[in-house]
PDB file of C-alpha atoms in Angstrom:
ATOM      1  CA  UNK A  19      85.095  40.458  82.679  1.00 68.00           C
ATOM      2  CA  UNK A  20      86.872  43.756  83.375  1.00 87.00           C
ATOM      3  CA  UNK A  21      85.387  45.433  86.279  1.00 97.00           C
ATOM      4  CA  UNK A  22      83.434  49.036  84.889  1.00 98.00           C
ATOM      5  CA  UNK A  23      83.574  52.274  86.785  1.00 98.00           C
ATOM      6  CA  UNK A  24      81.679  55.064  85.507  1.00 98.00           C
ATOM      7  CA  UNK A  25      83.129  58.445  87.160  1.00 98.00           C
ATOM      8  CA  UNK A  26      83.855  61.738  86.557  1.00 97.00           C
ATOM      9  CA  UNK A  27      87.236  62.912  88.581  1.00 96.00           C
ATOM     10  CA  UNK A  28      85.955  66.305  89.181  1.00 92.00           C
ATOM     11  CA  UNK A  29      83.419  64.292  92.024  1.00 93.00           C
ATOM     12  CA  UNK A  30      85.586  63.397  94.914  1.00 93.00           C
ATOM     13  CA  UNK A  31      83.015  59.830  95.696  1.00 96.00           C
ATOM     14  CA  UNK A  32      84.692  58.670  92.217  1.00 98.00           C
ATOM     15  CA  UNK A  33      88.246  59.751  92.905  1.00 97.00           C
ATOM     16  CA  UNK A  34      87.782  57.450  96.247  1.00 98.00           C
ATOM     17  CA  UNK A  35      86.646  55.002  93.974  1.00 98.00           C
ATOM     18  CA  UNK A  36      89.367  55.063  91.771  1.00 98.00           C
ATOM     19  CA  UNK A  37      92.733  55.386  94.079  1.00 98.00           C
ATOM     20  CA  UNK A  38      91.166  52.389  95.676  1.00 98.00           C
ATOM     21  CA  UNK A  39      91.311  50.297  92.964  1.00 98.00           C
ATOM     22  CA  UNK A  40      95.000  51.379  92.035  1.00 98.00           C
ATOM     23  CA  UNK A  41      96.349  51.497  95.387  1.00 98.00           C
ATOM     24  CA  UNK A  42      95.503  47.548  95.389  1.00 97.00           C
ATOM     25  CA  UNK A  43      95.893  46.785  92.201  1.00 97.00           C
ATOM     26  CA  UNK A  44      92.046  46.061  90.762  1.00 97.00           C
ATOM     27  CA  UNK A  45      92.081  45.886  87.221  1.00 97.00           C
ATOM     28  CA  UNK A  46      89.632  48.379  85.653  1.00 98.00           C
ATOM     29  CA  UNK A  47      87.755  50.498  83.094  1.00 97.00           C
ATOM     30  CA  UNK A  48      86.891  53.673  83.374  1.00 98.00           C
ATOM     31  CA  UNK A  49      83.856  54.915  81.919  1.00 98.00           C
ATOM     32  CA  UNK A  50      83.470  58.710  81.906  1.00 98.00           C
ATOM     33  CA  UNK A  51      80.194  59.970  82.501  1.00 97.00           C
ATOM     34  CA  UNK A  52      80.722  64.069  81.772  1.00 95.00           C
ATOM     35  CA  UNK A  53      78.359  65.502  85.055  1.00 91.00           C
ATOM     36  CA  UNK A  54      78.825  68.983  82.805  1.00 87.00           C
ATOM     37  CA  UNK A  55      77.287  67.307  80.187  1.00 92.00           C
ATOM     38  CA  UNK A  56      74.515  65.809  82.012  1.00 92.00           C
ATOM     39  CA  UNK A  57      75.322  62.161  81.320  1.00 96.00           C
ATOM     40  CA  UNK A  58      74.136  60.602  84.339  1.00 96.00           C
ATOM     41  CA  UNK A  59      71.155  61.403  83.150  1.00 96.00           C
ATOM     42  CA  UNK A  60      70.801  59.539  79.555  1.00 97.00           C
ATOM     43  CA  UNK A  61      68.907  56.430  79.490  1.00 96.00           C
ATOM     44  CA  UNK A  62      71.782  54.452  78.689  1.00 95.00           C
ATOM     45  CA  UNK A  63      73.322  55.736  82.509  1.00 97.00           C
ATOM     46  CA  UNK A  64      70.229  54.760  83.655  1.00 97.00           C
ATOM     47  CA  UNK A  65      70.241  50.974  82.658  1.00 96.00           C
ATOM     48  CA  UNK A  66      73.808  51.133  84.901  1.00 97.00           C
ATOM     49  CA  UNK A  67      72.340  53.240  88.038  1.00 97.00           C
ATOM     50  CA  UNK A  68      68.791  54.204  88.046  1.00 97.00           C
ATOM     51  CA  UNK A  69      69.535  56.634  90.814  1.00 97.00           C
ATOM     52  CA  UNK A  70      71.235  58.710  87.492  1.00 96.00           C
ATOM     53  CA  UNK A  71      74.022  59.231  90.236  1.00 97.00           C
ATOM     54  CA  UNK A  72      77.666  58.342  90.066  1.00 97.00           C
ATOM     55  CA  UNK A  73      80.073  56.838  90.797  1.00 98.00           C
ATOM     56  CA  UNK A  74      78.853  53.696  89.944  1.00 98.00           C
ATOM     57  CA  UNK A  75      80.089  50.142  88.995  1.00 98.00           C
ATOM     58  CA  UNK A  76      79.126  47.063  86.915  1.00 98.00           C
ATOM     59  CA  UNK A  77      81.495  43.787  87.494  1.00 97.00           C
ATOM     60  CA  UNK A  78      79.811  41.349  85.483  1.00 95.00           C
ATOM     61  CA  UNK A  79      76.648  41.537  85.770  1.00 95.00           C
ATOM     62  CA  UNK A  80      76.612  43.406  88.473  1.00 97.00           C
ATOM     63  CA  UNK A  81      75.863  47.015  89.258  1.00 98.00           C
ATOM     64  CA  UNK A  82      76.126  48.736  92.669  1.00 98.00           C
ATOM     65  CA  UNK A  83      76.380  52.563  93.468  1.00 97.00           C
ATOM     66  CA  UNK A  84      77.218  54.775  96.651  1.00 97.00           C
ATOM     67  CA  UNK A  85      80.914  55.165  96.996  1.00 97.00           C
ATOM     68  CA  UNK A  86      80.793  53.498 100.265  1.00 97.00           C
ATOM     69  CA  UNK A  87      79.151  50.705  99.124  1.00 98.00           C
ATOM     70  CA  UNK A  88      81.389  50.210  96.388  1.00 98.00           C
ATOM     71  CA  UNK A  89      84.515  50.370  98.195  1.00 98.00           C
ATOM     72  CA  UNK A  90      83.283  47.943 100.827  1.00 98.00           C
ATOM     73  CA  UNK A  91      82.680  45.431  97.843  1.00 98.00           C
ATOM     74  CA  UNK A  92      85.647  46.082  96.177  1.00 98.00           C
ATOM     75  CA  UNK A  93      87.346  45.347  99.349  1.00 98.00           C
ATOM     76  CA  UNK A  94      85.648  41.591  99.682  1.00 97.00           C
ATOM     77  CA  UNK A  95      85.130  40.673  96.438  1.00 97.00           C
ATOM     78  CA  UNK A  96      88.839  41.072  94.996  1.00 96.00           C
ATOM     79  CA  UNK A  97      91.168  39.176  96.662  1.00 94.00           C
ATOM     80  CA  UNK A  98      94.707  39.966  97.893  1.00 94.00           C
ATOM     81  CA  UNK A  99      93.294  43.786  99.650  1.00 97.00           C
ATOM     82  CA  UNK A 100      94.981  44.135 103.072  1.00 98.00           C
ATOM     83  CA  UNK A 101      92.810  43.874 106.094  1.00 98.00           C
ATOM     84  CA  UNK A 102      93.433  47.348 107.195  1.00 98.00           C
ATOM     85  CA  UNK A 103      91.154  48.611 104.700  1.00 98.00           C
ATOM     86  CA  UNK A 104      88.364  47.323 105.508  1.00 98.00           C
ATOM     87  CA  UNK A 105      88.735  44.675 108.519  1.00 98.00           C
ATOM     88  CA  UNK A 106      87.448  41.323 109.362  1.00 97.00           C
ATOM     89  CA  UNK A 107      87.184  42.019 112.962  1.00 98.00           C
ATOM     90  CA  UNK A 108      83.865  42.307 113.303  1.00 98.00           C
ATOM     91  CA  UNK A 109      84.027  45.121 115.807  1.00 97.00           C
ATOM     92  CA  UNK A 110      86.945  46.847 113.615  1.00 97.00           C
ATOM     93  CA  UNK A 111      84.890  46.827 110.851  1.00 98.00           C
ATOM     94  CA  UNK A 112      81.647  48.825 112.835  1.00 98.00           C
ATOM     95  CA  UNK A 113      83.878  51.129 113.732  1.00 97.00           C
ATOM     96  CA  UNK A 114      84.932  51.650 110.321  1.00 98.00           C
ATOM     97  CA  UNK A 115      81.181  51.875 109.188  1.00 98.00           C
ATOM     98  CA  UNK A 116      80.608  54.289 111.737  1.00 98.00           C
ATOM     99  CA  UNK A 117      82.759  56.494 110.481  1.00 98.00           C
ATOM    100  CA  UNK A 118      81.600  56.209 107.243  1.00 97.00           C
ATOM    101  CA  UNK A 119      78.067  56.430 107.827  1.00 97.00           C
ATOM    102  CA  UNK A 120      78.638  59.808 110.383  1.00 98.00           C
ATOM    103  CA  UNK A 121      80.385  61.157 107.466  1.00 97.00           C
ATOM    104  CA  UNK A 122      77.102  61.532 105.006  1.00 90.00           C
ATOM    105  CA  UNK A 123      75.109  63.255 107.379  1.00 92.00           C
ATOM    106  CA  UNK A 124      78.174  65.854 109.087  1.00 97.00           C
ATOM    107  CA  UNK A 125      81.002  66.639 107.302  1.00 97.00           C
ATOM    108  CA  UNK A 126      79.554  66.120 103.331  1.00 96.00           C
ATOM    109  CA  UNK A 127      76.886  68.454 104.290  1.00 96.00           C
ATOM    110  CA  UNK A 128      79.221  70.984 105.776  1.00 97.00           C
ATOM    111  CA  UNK A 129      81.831  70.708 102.955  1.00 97.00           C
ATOM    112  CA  UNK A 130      79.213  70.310  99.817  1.00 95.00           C
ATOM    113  CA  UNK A 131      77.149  73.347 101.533  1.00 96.00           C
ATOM    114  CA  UNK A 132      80.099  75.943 102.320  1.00 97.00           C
ATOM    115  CA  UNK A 133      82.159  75.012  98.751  1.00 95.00           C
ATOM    116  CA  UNK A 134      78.382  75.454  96.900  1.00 94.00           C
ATOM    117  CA  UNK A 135      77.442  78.431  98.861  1.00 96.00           C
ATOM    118  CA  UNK A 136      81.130  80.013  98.341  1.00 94.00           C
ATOM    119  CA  UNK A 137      82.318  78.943  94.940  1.00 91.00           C
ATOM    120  CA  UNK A 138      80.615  76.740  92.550  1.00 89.00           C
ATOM    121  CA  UNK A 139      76.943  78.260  92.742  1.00 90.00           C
ATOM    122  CA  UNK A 140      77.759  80.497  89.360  1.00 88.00           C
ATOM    123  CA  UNK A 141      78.743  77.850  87.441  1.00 80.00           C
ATOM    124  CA  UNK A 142      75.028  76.776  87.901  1.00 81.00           C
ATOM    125  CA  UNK A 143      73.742  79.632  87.402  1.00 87.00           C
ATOM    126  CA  UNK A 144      73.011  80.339  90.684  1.00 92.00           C
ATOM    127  CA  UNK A 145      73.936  83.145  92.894  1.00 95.00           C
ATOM    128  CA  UNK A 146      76.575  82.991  96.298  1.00 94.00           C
ATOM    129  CA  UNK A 147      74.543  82.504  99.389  1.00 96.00           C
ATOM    130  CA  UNK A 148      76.043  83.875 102.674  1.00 96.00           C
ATOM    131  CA  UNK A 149      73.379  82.596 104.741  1.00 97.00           C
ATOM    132  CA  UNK A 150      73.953  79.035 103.396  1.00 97.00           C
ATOM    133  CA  UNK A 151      77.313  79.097 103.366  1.00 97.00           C
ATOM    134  CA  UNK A 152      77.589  80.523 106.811  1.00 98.00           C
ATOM    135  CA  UNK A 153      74.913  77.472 108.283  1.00 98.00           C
ATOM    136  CA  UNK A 154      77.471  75.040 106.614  1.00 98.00           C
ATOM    137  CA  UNK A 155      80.777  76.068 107.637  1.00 98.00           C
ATOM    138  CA  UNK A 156      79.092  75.742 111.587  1.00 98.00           C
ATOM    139  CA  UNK A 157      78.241  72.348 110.339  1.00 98.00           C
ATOM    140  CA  UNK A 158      82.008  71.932 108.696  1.00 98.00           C
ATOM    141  CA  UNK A 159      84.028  73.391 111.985  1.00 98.00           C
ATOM    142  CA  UNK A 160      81.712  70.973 114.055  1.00 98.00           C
ATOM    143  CA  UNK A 161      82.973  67.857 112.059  1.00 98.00           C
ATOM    144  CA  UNK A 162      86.304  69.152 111.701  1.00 98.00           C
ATOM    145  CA  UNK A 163      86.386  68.855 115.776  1.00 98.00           C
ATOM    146  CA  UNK A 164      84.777  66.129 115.572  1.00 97.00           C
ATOM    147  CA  UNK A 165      87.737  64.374 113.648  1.00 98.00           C
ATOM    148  CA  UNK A 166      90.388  66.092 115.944  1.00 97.00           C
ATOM    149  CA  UNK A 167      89.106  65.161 119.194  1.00 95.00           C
ATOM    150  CA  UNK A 168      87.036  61.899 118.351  1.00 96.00           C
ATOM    151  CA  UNK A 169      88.603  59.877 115.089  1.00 96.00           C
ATOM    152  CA  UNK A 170      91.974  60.932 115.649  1.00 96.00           C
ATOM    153  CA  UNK A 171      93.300  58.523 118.567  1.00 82.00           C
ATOM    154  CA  UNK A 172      96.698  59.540 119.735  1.00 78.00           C
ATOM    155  CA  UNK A 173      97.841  55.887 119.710  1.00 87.00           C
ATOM    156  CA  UNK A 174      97.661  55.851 115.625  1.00 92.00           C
ATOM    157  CA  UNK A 175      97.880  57.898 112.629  1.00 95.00           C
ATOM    158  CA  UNK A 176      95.323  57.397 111.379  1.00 97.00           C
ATOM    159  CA  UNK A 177      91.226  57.338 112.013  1.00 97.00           C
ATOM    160  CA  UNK A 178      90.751  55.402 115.407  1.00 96.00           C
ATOM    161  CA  UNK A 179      94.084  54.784 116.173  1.00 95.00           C
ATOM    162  CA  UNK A 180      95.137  52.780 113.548  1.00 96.00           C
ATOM    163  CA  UNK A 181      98.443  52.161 111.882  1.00 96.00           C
ATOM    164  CA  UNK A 182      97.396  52.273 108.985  1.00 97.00           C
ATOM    165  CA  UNK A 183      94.733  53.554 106.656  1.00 98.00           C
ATOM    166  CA  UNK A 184      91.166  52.351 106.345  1.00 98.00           C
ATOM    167  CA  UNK A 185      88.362  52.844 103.486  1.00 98.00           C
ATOM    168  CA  UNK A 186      87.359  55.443 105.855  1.00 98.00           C
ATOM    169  CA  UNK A 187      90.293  57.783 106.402  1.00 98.00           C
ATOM    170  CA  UNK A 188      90.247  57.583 101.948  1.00 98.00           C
ATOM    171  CA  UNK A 189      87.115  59.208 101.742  1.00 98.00           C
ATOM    172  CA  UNK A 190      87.023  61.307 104.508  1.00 98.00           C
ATOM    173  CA  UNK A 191      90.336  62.962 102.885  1.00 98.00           C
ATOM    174  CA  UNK A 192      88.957  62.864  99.389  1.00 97.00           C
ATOM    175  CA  UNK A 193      86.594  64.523 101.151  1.00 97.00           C
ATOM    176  CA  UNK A 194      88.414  67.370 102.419  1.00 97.00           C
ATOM    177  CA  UNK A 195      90.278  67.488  99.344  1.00 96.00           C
ATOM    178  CA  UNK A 196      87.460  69.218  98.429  1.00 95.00           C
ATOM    179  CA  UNK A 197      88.808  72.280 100.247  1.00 96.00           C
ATOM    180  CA  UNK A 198      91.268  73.279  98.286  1.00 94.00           C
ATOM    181  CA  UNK A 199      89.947  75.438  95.566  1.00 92.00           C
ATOM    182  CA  UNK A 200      88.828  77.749  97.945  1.00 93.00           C
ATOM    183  CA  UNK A 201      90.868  81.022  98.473  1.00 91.00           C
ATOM    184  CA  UNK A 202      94.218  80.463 100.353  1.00 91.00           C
ATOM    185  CA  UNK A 203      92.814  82.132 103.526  1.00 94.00           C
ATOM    186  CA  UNK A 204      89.553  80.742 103.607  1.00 95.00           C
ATOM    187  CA  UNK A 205      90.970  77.451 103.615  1.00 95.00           C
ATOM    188  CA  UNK A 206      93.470  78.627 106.271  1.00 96.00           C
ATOM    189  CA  UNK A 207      91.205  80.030 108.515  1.00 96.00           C
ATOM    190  CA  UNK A 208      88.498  77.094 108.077  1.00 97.00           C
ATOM    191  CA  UNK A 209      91.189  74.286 108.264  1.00 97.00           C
ATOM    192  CA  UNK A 210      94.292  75.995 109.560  1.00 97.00           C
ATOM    193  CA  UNK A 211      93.959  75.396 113.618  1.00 97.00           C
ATOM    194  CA  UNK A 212      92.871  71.660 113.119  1.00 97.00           C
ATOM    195  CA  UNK A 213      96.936  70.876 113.199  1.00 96.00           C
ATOM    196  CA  UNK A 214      96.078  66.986 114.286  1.00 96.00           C
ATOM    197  CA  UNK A 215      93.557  67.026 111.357  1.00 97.00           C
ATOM    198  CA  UNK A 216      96.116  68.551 109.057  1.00 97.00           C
ATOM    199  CA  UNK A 217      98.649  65.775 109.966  1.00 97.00           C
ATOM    200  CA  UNK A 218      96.258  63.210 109.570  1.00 98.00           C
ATOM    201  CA  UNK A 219      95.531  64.471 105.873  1.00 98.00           C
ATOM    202  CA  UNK A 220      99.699  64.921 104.697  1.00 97.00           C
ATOM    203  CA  UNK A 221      99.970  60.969 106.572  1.00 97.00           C
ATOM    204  CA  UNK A 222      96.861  59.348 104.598  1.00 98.00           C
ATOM    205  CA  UNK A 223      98.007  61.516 101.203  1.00 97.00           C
ATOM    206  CA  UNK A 224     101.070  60.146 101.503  1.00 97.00           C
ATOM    207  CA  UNK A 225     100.213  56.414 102.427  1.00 97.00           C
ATOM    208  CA  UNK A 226      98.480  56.714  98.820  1.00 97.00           C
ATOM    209  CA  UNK A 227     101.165  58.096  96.559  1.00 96.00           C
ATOM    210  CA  UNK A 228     101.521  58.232  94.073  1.00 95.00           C
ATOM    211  CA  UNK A 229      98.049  57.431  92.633  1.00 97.00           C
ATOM    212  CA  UNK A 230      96.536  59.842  95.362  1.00 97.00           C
ATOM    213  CA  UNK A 231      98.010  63.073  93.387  1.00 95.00           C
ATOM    214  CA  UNK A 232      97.566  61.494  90.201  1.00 96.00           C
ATOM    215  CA  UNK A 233      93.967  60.980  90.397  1.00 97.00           C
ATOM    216  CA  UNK A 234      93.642  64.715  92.541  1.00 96.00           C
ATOM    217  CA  UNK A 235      95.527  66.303  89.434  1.00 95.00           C
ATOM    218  CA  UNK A 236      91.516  67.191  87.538  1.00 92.00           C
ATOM    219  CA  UNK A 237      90.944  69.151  91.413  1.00 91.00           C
ATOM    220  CA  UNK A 238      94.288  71.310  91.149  1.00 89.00           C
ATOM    221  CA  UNK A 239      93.341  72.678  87.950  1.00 88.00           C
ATOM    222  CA  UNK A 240      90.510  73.141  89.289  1.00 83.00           C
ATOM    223  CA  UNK A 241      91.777  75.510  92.065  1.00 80.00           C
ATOM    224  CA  UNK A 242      93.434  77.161  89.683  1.00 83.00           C
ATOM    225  CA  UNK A 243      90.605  78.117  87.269  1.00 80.00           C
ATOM    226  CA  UNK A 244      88.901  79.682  90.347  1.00 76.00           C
ATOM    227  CA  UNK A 245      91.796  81.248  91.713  1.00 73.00           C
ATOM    228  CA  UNK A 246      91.966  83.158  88.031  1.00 75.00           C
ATOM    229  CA  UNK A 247      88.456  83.907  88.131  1.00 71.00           C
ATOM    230  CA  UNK A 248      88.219  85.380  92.161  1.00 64.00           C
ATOM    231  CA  UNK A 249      91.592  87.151  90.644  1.00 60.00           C
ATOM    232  CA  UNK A 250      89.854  88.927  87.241  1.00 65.00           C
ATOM    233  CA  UNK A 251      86.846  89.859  89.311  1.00 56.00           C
ATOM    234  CA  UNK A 252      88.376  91.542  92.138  1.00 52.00           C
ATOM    235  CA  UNK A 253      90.665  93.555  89.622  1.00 47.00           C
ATOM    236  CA  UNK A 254      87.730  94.591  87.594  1.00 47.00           C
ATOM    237  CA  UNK A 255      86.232  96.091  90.481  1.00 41.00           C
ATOM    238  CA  UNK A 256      86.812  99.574  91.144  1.00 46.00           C
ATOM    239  CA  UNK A 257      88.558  99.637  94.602  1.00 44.00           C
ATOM    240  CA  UNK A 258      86.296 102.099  96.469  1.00 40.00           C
ATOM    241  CA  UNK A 259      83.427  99.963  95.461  1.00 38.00           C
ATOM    242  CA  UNK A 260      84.289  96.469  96.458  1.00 40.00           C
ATOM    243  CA  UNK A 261      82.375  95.188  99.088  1.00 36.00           C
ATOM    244  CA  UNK A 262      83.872  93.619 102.463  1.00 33.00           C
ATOM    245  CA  UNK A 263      84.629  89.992 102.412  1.00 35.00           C
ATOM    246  CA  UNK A 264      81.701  88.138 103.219  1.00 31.00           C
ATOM    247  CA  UNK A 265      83.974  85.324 104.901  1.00 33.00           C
ATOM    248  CA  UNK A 266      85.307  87.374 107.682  1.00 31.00           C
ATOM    249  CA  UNK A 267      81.714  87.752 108.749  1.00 33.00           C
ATOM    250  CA  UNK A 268      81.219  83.653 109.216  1.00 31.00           C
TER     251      UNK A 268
END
């Protein structure tokens, strides 16, 4: 049986999910399951995940979710991936799981937070929170560092030291990816002095092309629907009475 992902591109887990599979060639379905429509949330969803969370896969019978999970399955139960991804060595591999399991508890809460707290809050309804978004970006520039100084070995390209990509530098970029539909200078100033960090990213993008873009195309347009919004409010407001950016102040 075809193996079933259920995703939604605009969440940057499934994306991971996805240019795994077509970076090595796992044949697949994808099943969308509309977040804006609340889908992970039907009872049908929940006979797939009952977490009601995506991504999430079925192959056969079946059914696992967490994106990390899933791409260390994918990575032992299909045969033909490349060892790099997710390595034998048993002491290759920890390191790769530490990476990954540092990751939930750093730099996703420092990304999720400040993008939440600085950008998508409206869309729920809900208003921009300074405060928030200034506790996350502390958390953000600390894992940012973090990857500079203790991922990124100088012996490799890529996440400790290696020549080539692992599950972990995928979703760590993915990640990051996440990033980009803030404001230009935001990004730059949040990002911009990280310059090992910022190699790392163009090295593991391009390791993945061309499915990497392809998949990332949903998150461009994206960027550019917010990039016309931030544009029509600030020229609706009168000049004398915009406020300061609240940015500068983080």
């Amino acid at each position: 049986m075809t193996l079933k992902l259920y995703v939604d591109r605009r969440s940057h887990p499934c994306r991971e999910v996805i240019i795994f599979c077509k970076l090595n060639g796992i044949d697949f379905e994808e099943v969308h399951i509309d977040l804006s429509k609340r889908q992970h949330l039907t009872p049908e969803f929940k006979e797939v995940n009952p977490m009601k969370q995506i991504p999430a896969i079925m192959d056969g019978k079946f059914k696992l979710s967490e994106s990390h999970a899933i791409v260390k399955y994918l990575a032992c139960a299909f045969p033909g991936i490349a060892d790099h991804w997710y390595p034998a060595d048993l002491y290759k591999r920890a390191k790769v799981d530490s990476v990954l399991d540092w990751h939930h508890s750093n730099l996703r809460r420092g990304t999720a937070g400040y993008i939440f707290n600085t950008v998508l809050a409206p869309a729920f309804g809900l208003p921009l929170n300074p405060q928030a978004a200034a506790e996350a970006k502390k958390v953000l520039l600390a894992s940012l560092a973090n990857i500079e100084s203790v991922w990124l070995q100088r012996k490799g390209r890529f996440l400790l030291g290696s020549g080539q990509p692992s599950i972990a530098d995928l979703s760590l970029v993915c990640e990051l990816m996440e990033l980009e539909i803030l404001d230009e200078k935001d990004r730059e100033r949040i990002i911009g002095p990280y310059k090992r960090v910022l190699k790392w990213i163009d090295d593991t993008k391009n390791a993945m092309e061309p499915h990497f873009q392809e998949v990332h195309v949903i998150l461009y347009k994206a960027k550019e629907k917010f990039h016309k919004q931030r544009h029509a409010v600030g020229s609706s407001i009168p000049q004398s009475s915009r406020k300061p950016d609240l940015h500068s102040k983080m």
